[in-house]
PDB file of C-alpha atoms in Angstrom:
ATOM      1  CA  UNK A 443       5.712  -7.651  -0.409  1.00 60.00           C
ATOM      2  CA  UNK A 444       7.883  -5.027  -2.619  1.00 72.00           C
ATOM      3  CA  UNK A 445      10.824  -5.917  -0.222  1.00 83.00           C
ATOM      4  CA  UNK A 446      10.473  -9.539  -0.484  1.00 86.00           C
ATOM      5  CA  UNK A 447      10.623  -9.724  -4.513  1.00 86.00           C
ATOM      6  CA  UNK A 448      13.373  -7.182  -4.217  1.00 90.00           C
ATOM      7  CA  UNK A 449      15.098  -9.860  -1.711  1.00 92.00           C
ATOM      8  CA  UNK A 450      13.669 -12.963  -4.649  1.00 92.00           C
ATOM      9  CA  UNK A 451      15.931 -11.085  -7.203  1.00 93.00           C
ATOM     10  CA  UNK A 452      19.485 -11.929  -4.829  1.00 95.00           C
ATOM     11  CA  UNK A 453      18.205 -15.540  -4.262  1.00 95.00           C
ATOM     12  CA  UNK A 454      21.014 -17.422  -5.344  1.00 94.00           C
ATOM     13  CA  UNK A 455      18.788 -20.977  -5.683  1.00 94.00           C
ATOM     14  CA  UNK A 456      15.479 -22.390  -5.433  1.00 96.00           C
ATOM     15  CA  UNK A 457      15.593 -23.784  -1.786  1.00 96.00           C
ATOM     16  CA  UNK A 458      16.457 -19.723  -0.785  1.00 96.00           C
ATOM     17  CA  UNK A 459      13.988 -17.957  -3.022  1.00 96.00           C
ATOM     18  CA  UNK A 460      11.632 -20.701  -0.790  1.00 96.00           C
ATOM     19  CA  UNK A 461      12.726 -19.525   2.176  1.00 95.00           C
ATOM     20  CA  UNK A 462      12.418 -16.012   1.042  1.00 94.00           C
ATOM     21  CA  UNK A 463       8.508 -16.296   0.319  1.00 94.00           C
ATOM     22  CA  UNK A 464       8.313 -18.038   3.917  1.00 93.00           C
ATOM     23  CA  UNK A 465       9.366 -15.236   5.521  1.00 91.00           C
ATOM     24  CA  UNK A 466       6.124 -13.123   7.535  1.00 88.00           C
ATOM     25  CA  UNK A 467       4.469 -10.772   5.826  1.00 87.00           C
ATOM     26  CA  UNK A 468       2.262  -8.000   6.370  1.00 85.00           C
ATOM     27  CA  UNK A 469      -0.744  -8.517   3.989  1.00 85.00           C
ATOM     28  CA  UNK A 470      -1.140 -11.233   1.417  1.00 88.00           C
ATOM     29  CA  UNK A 471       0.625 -12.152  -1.312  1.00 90.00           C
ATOM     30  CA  UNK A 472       1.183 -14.422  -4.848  1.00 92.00           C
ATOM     31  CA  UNK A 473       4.535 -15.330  -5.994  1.00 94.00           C
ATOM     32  CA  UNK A 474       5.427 -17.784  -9.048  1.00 93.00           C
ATOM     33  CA  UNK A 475       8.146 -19.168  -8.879  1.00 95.00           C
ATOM     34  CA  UNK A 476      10.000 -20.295 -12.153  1.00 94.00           C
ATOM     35  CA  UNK A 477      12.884 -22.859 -12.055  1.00 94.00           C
ATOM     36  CA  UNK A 478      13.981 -23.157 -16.057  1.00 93.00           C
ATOM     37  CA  UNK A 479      17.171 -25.277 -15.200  1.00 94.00           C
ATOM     38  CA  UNK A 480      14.998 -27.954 -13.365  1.00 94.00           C
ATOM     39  CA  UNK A 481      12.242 -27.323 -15.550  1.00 95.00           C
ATOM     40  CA  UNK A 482       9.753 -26.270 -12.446  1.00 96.00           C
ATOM     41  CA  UNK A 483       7.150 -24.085 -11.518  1.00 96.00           C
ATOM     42  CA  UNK A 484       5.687 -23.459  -8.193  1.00 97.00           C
ATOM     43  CA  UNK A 485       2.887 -20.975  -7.125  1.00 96.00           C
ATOM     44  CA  UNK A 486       2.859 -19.519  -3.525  1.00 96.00           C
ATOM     45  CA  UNK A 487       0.380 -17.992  -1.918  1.00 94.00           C
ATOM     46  CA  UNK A 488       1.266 -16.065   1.515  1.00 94.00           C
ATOM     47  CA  UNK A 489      -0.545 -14.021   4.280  1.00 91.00           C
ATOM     48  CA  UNK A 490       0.733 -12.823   7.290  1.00 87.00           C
ATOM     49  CA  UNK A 491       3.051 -16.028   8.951  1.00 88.00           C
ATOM     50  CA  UNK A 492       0.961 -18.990   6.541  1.00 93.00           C
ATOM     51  CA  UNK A 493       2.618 -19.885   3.233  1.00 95.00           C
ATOM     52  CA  UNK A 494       0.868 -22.128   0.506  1.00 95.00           C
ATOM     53  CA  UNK A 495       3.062 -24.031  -2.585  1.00 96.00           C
ATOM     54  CA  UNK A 496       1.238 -25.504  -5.373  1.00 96.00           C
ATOM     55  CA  UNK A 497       3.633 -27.236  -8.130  1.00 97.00           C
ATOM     56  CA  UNK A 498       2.352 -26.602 -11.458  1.00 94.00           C
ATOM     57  CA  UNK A 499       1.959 -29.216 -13.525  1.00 92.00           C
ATOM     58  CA  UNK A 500      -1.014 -28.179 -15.495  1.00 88.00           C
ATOM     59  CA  UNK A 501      -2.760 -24.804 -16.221  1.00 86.00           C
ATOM     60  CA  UNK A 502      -3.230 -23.092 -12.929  1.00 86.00           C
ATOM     61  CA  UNK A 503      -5.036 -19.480 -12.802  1.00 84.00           C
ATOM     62  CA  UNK A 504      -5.089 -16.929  -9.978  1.00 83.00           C
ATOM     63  CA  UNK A 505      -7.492 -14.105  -9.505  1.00 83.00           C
ATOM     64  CA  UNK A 506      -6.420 -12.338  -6.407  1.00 82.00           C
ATOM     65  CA  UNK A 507      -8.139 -14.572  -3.761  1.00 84.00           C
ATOM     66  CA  UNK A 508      -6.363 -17.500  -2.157  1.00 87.00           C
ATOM     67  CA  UNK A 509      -7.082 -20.806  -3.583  1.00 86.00           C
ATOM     68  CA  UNK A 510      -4.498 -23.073  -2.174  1.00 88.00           C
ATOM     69  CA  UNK A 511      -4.363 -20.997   1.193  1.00 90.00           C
ATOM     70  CA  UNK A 512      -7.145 -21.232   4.393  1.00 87.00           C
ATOM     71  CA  UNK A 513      -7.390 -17.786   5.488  1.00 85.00           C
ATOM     72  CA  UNK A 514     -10.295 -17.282   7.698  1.00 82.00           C
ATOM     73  CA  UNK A 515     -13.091 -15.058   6.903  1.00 81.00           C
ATOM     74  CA  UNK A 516     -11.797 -14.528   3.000  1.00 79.00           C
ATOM     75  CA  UNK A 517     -13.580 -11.514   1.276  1.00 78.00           C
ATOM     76  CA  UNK A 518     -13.632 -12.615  -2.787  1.00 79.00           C
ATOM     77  CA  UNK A 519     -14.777 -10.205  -5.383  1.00 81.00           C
ATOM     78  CA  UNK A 520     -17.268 -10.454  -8.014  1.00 86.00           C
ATOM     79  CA  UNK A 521     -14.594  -9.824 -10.187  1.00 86.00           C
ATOM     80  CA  UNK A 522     -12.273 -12.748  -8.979  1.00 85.00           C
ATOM     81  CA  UNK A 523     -14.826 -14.832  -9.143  1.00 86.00           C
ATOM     82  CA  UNK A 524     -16.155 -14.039 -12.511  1.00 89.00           C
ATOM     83  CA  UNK A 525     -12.674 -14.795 -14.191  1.00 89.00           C
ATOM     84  CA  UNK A 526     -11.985 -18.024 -11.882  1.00 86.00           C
ATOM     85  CA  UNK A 527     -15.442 -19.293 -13.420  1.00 88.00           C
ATOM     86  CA  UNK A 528     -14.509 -18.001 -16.805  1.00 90.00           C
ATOM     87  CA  UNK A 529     -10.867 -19.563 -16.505  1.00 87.00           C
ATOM     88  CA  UNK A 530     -12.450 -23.201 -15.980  1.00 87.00           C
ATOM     89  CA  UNK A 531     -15.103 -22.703 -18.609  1.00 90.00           C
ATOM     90  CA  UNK A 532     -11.991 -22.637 -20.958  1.00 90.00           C
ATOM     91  CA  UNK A 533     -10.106 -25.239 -22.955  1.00 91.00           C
ATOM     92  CA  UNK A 534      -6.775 -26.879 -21.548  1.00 84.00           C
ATOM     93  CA  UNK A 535      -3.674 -25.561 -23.690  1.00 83.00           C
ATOM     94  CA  UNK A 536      -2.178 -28.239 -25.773  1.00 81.00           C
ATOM     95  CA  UNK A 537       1.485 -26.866 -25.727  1.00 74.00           C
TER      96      UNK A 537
END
């Protein structure tokens, strides 16, 4: 993942910082990707050769378990889960 967000730094546009993410990785990873121009936001969520985008247009939280991914036999933490619950138990933001 460390050389894929080095390789996300030379991405000269969005459609190659997509293509970028695609690419196979050895373990799992999350990526947001921030478009100010265009006035976008995409998250990505990646393991091994399977790639997940999610366009944000409203809060979105991630606590290092997939969400927007199927990975078979995914272990979650207590911990993930604790501030997933506690993330929806929360109030929208209003700006």
């Amino acid at each position: 993942r460390n050389f894929v967000s080095r390789q996300l730094l030379t991405a000269q546009g969005w459609d190659e910082a997509k293509r970028i993410i695609a690419q196979k990785h050895a373990a799992g990873h999350n990526y947001q990707l921030l478009d100010f121009a265009h006035r976008r936001i995409s998250n990505f969520e990646v393991a091994h050769d399977k790639v997940s985008e999610k366009v944000i247009d409203e809060a979105f939280f991630h606590a290092n378990q997939y969400q927007t991914l199927e990975v078979p036999d995914q272990i979650t933490g207590n911990s993930s889960l604790h501030r997933l619950a506690r993330a929806q138990q929360l109030p929208l933001p209003s700006s």
